[in-house]
Every structure is written in structure tokens, then in C-alpha cells.
Amino acid sequence: MKRLLSGIKPTGELHIGHYIGAIKHFIEMQKDYESFVFVADLHSLTINPDPKELRNNIKEMLGLYLACGLDPKHTTIFNQSENIYHPALSWALTCHSYMGELNRMTQYKDKSLGQKNESINSGLFTYPVLMAADILIYDADVVPVGDDQKQHVELTRTLAERFNNRYGTTFKVPIPVIAKQGARIMDLQDPTKKMSKTDDNQKGVINLLDDLVVARKKIMSAVTDSDNIIKYDIINKPGISNLITIYSCLTNKDIKTIEEEFKNSNYGEFKTKVANEVIKLLEYIQNKYNEIIKTDYIDNILDKGLKKVEEISKNKMLEVYKKLGLGRY
Ligand code: TYM
């Protein structure tokens, strides 16, 4: 069975962008792959989060993974920081990556924009190498991600190929899996920018644990143009196109069918339908989440997950150290 691996950073609340761009695919694919899904808590350190808040976010994310439908029978769930081999491989790969290629990462460029070198966290710069280690240490075949992470998976492929060429075949070269629809859900208030958990204006972001009344209001007040025609046109109608994408991903209806279905409706009617779908999803997730979070189910899953991932990654790490001539291997 081929392996799937992916993760999410616990830097804020999970929103429907994460659900549509990533989690939904983990769930749909988990039966067909040996799946590994983790909380990328080490990656969240680049913003030096408050430790108490980070601890809460990690637990919340794990509860939401399960509530959304990740099934421990099919998916090994774990915290990145608990497996000490990730940062170990990351260092070995850092010494095989170049400043130039890390400098070209668009996420790094965006996040460091306007900051002086003295104040840019160097973890932000080497962040994609840790991500490469997360993937390569498990010989993952496929990595489902939203489109903002594609460049990082491409760098992972480059690093794997470079290492294999220098030291003999060691790593599988992974394939990024990016959905045609919903790989970039946009902010509801500014549909030209990606919905993001660190956004100050929470009116544009639907969190999975949002109060249902608040979530409905956010959809109903989503920014659109004013021509009242439900038509998918990213350039001229980014707001309504984003709502069509959300509706399409939640109902599995294609865009043409949706345009046809709503050809005689106005924006208010369409938004109500989108809101109904979003609320149905949130209600389902929240009910399950509230059950799970009261129990010690999460800890049991993590203990089992850690045991499994440690064994796989320790073997890979020893192979790498041996090839590099490190220690006494
Ligand atoms: P992160 O935490 O920023 O996002 C997690 C996943 O959600 C997707 N995503 C979106 N998809 C559609 N629309 C949006 N608005 C949206 N916002 C986020 C992201 O593309 C991503 O797939 N570096 C990664 C975490 C990571 C990782 C890994 C992923 C660490 N190691 C190894 C895969 C494999 C990150 O920060 O994602």
C-alpha cells in the first residue's frame, strides 16, 4: 500500500480552508493509503507562540482531526515534536540545501516581507527543510496539500533527488496532491487573498469551531460584486467564485451544475444555501469534537501513533547517518 503523509501547523484555529484544502482529502484518501497525519507543532515555533496557547491549539487540532473523520484504523496520528527523528533528519537535509533555493520560497518571501534581516526568525528560512524531513523520513508517496504548500513539496523532491544522487537511493521522491477545486479558499471579506488562520479580520474566516450563528453571518456578509449573477469567474467575480468553490467542495456538485441550479437566484438566496451547507458541516464536526475532547481517547491514539512512527523513522535515520558517515554507524 502506498503511503500518504501530511500535517497542519497549530498556530491558530482550523478553518474551512484547511478542511477543504487538506483534511477532506486526508479523509477521502485514508482507506486507499497507509496514512500518516500529524500536528506540525515544531513548525509553529517560528512565530514563538505563547506555550499555553500552543498546548491548547495542539489538543484542539487533534480533537478536530478525529471529529472531521480521520480514523485511527487507517491513519496514524501523531505530534511532530514527539518524534525526535524529524529535527535530526532536518539538520542532515539543511546541510544539503542552498540559501538560494530557500530564498526563492514564496511563503518565506511573503512572511519576511518588510522585515529587516536582524529580526527575521531563521526558523522561517529553514522551515521548508523541516517539512522535507517530515515527508522523507516516512518514504511518503503522496502529500495532499493546498496550493500554498506545493513549492515546499517540490523542494522536498529536489532534496530527495540530490541526496539519492550523492549517496545512493535513500528516499522516495514524493508527489504533491493538489485538488483541482478548493486548493485555495479565499478570505470572505477580501476574496483576493487566501483565507488564513493568522488573519486579524476574523469576519473573513470560518473556523471549524465557530458559533453556528456567527458562521452563518460571516457567509451572509461575504463580499461579492453587485451584479447578482451566480457565475464562476475568478478574475471579475472573486467573491462569488469563492462561495461557488466552497459550495461545490461541500456538496460534490460541479461548477456548471451549480451555475445552472442557481441561474434564477439572487446572491442572498445562494448565500443562504452555502451557509446551510457550512453549518451542516460545522454542526457535525462540533458534536463529535465535544464528545471526543472530554475523553482520554486522544492520548491513547497519540501513544499508539508515536510508537509506530518512531520505529519507521529511526530505521530511516540510521540509514541516513550511515550513508553520511556519521557517528559509529
Ligand atoms: P498550514 O498549517 O499552513 O496549512 C495546512 C494545510 O491546509 C492548507 N490550507 C488551505 N487550503 C485551501 N485554502 C486555504 N485557505 C488554506 N489554508 C491552508 C495548506 O495548503 C496545507 O495543506 N508547512 C505546512 C505544514 C506541514 C506539512 C508538513 C504539510 C509541515 N510539515 C509535511 C505536509 C507535509 C503548513 O504550514 O501548512
mmCIF file with all atom_site columns, C-alpha atoms and ligand atoms in Angstrom, residues 5-9 15 17-18 20-22 38 40 43 80 107 127 130-131 134-135 143-149 152 182-186 194-197, ligand 1:
data_model
loop_
_atom_site.group_PDB
_atom_site.id
_atom_site.type_symbol
_atom_site.label_atom_id
_atom_site.label_alt_id
_atom_site.label_comp_id
_atom_site.label_asym_id
_atom_site.label_entity_id
_atom_site.label_seq_id
_atom_site.pdbx_PDB_ins_code
_atom_site.Cartn_x
_atom_site.Cartn_y
_atom_site.Cartn_z
_atom_site.occupancy
_atom_site.B_iso_or_equiv
_atom_site.pdbx_formal_charge
_atom_site.auth_seq_id
_atom_site.auth_comp_id
_atom_site.auth_asym_id
_atom_site.auth_atom_id
_atom_site.pdbx_PDB_model_num
ATOM   1  C CA  . LEU A 1 5   ? 1.609   11.947 4.744  1.00 0.00 ? 5   LEU A CA  1
ATOM   2  C CA  . SER A 1 6   ? 0.524   15.450 5.657  1.00 0.00 ? 6   SER A CA  1
ATOM   3  C CA  . GLY A 1 7   ? 0.342   17.883 8.550  1.00 0.00 ? 7   GLY A CA  1
ATOM   4  C CA  . ILE A 1 8   ? -1.054  21.200 9.732  1.00 0.00 ? 8   ILE A CA  1
ATOM   5  C CA  . LYS A 1 9   ? 0.555   23.860 11.937 1.00 0.00 ? 9   LYS A CA  1
ATOM   6  C CA  . HIS A 1 15  ? -10.851 26.899 9.347  1.00 0.00 ? 15  HIS A CA  1
ATOM   7  C CA  . GLY A 1 17  ? -9.828  26.383 4.107  1.00 0.00 ? 17  GLY A CA  1
ATOM   8  C CA  . HIS A 1 18  ? -7.887  23.702 5.992  1.00 0.00 ? 18  HIS A CA  1
ATOM   9  C CA  . ILE A 1 20  ? -11.486 21.803 2.101  1.00 0.00 ? 20  ILE A CA  1
ATOM   10 C CA  . GLY A 1 21  ? -7.847  22.156 1.009  1.00 0.00 ? 21  GLY A CA  1
ATOM   11 C CA  . ALA A 1 22  ? -6.376  19.421 3.193  1.00 0.00 ? 22  ALA A CA  1
ATOM   12 C CA  . PHE A 1 38  ? 0.418   14.894 12.237 1.00 0.00 ? 38  PHE A CA  1
ATOM   13 C CA  . ALA A 1 40  ? 3.206   20.252 12.848 1.00 0.00 ? 40  ALA A CA  1
ATOM   14 C CA  . HIS A 1 43  ? 6.747   24.438 12.564 1.00 0.00 ? 43  HIS A CA  1
ATOM   15 C CA  . GLN A 1 80  ? 5.673   16.093 15.156 1.00 0.00 ? 80  GLN A CA  1
ATOM   16 C CA  . GLN A 1 107 ? 5.983   31.717 1.633  1.00 0.00 ? 107 GLN A CA  1
ATOM   17 C CA  . TYR A 1 127 ? 11.145  25.827 7.660  1.00 0.00 ? 127 TYR A CA  1
ATOM   18 C CA  . LEU A 1 130 ? 11.966  20.557 8.255  1.00 0.00 ? 130 LEU A CA  1
ATOM   19 C CA  . MET A 1 131 ? 8.894   19.956 6.119  1.00 0.00 ? 131 MET A CA  1
ATOM   20 C CA  . ASP A 1 134 ? 8.703   15.249 7.817  1.00 0.00 ? 134 ASP A CA  1
ATOM   21 C CA  . ILE A 1 135 ? 7.907   13.765 4.432  1.00 0.00 ? 135 ILE A CA  1
ATOM   22 C CA  . VAL A 1 143 ? 1.441   14.540 0.114  1.00 0.00 ? 143 VAL A CA  1
ATOM   23 C CA  . PRO A 1 144 ? -2.031  16.116 -0.110 1.00 0.00 ? 144 PRO A CA  1
ATOM   24 C CA  . VAL A 1 145 ? -1.766  19.872 0.482  1.00 0.00 ? 145 VAL A CA  1
ATOM   25 C CA  . GLY A 1 146 ? -3.361  23.162 -0.515 1.00 0.00 ? 146 GLY A CA  1
ATOM   26 C CA  . ASP A 1 147 ? -1.621  25.041 -3.311 1.00 0.00 ? 147 ASP A CA  1
ATOM   27 C CA  . ASP A 1 148 ? 0.406   27.308 -0.981 1.00 0.00 ? 148 ASP A CA  1
ATOM   28 C CA  . GLN A 1 149 ? 2.455   24.268 0.088  1.00 0.00 ? 149 GLN A CA  1
ATOM   29 C CA  . HIS A 1 152 ? 7.645   23.204 -0.413 1.00 0.00 ? 152 HIS A CA  1
ATOM   30 C CA  . GLY A 1 182 ? -10.634 24.191 -3.316 1.00 0.00 ? 182 GLY A CA  1
ATOM   31 C CA  . ALA A 1 183 ? -6.836  24.180 -3.061 1.00 0.00 ? 183 ALA A CA  1
ATOM   32 C CA  . ARG A 1 184 ? -7.030  27.880 -2.196 1.00 0.00 ? 184 ARG A CA  1
ATOM   33 C CA  . ILE A 1 185 ? -10.125 29.003 -0.325 1.00 0.00 ? 185 ILE A CA  1
ATOM   34 C CA  . MET A 1 186 ? -10.192 32.772 -0.170 1.00 0.00 ? 186 MET A CA  1
ATOM   35 C CA  . LYS A 1 194 ? -6.146  33.345 0.965  1.00 0.00 ? 194 LYS A CA  1
ATOM   36 C CA  . MET A 1 195 ? -8.299  32.516 3.997  1.00 0.00 ? 195 MET A CA  1
ATOM   37 C CA  . SER A 1 196 ? -5.726  32.380 6.780  1.00 0.00 ? 196 SER A CA  1
ATOM   38 C CA  . LYS A 1 197 ? -5.736  31.433 10.451 1.00 0.00 ? 197 LYS A CA  1
HETATM 39 P P1  . TYM B 2 .   ? -0.617  25.070 7.143  1.00 0.00 ? 1   TYM B P1  1
HETATM 40 O O1  . TYM B 2 .   ? -0.724  24.743 8.571  1.00 0.00 ? 1   TYM B O1  1
HETATM 41 O O2  . TYM B 2 .   ? -0.404  26.499 6.756  1.00 0.00 ? 1   TYM B O2  1
HETATM 42 O O3  . TYM B 2 .   ? -1.881  24.554 6.359  1.00 0.00 ? 1   TYM B O3  1
HETATM 43 C C1  . TYM B 2 .   ? -2.280  23.205 6.459  1.00 0.00 ? 1   TYM B C1  1
HETATM 44 C C2  . TYM B 2 .   ? -2.881  22.713 5.153  1.00 0.00 ? 1   TYM B C2  1
HETATM 45 O O4  . TYM B 2 .   ? -4.070  23.450 4.840  1.00 0.00 ? 1   TYM B O4  1
HETATM 46 C C3  . TYM B 2 .   ? -3.929  24.031 3.543  1.00 0.00 ? 1   TYM B C3  1
HETATM 47 N N1  . TYM B 2 .   ? -4.585  25.342 3.570  1.00 0.00 ? 1   TYM B N1  1
HETATM 48 C C4  . TYM B 2 .   ? -5.529  25.725 2.693  1.00 0.00 ? 1   TYM B C4  1
HETATM 49 N N2  . TYM B 2 .   ? -6.095  25.078 1.663  1.00 0.00 ? 1   TYM B N2  1
HETATM 50 C C5  . TYM B 2 .   ? -7.037  25.753 0.954  1.00 0.00 ? 1   TYM B C5  1
HETATM 51 N N3  . TYM B 2 .   ? -7.401  27.032 1.248  1.00 0.00 ? 1   TYM B N3  1
HETATM 52 C C6  . TYM B 2 .   ? -6.856  27.719 2.275  1.00 0.00 ? 1   TYM B C6  1
HETATM 53 N N4  . TYM B 2 .   ? -7.231  28.957 2.551  1.00 0.00 ? 1   TYM B N4  1
HETATM 54 C C7  . TYM B 2 .   ? -5.860  27.046 3.060  1.00 0.00 ? 1   TYM B C7  1
HETATM 55 N N5  . TYM B 2 .   ? -5.127  27.419 4.139  1.00 0.00 ? 1   TYM B N5  1
HETATM 56 C C8  . TYM B 2 .   ? -4.365  26.361 4.441  1.00 0.00 ? 1   TYM B C8  1
HETATM 57 C C9  . TYM B 2 .   ? -2.432  24.152 3.323  1.00 0.00 ? 1   TYM B C9  1
HETATM 58 O O5  . TYM B 2 .   ? -2.095  24.255 1.964  1.00 0.00 ? 1   TYM B O5  1
HETATM 59 C C10 . TYM B 2 .   ? -1.922  22.885 3.966  1.00 0.00 ? 1   TYM B C10 1
HETATM 60 O O6  . TYM B 2 .   ? -2.041  21.784 3.099  1.00 0.00 ? 1   TYM B O6  1
HETATM 61 N N6  . TYM B 2 .   ? 4.050   23.650 6.274  1.00 0.00 ? 1   TYM B N6  1
HETATM 62 C C11 . TYM B 2 .   ? 2.699   23.169 6.367  1.00 0.00 ? 1   TYM B C11 1
HETATM 63 C C12 . TYM B 2 .   ? 2.507   22.079 7.432  1.00 0.00 ? 1   TYM B C12 1
HETATM 64 C C13 . TYM B 2 .   ? 3.447   20.936 7.250  1.00 0.00 ? 1   TYM B C13 1
HETATM 65 C C14 . TYM B 2 .   ? 3.316   19.898 6.276  1.00 0.00 ? 1   TYM B C14 1
HETATM 66 C C15 . TYM B 2 .   ? 4.447   19.049 6.507  1.00 0.00 ? 1   TYM B C15 1
HETATM 67 C C16 . TYM B 2 .   ? 2.359   19.603 5.302  1.00 0.00 ? 1   TYM B C16 1
HETATM 68 C C17 . TYM B 2 .   ? 4.570   20.698 7.961  1.00 0.00 ? 1   TYM B C17 1
HETATM 69 N N7  . TYM B 2 .   ? 5.183   19.569 7.520  1.00 0.00 ? 1   TYM B N7  1
HETATM 70 C C18 . TYM B 2 .   ? 4.647   17.916 5.719  1.00 0.00 ? 1   TYM B C18 1
HETATM 71 C C19 . TYM B 2 .   ? 2.585   18.454 4.514  1.00 0.00 ? 1   TYM B C19 1
HETATM 72 C C20 . TYM B 2 .   ? 3.721   17.628 4.728  1.00 0.00 ? 1   TYM B C20 1
HETATM 73 C C21 . TYM B 2 .   ? 1.805   24.330 6.758  1.00 0.00 ? 1   TYM B C21 1
HETATM 74 O O7  . TYM B 2 .   ? 2.242   25.270 7.341  1.00 0.00 ? 1   TYM B O7  1
HETATM 75 O O8  . TYM B 2 .   ? 0.506   24.161 6.462  1.00 0.00 ? 1   TYM B O8  1
#
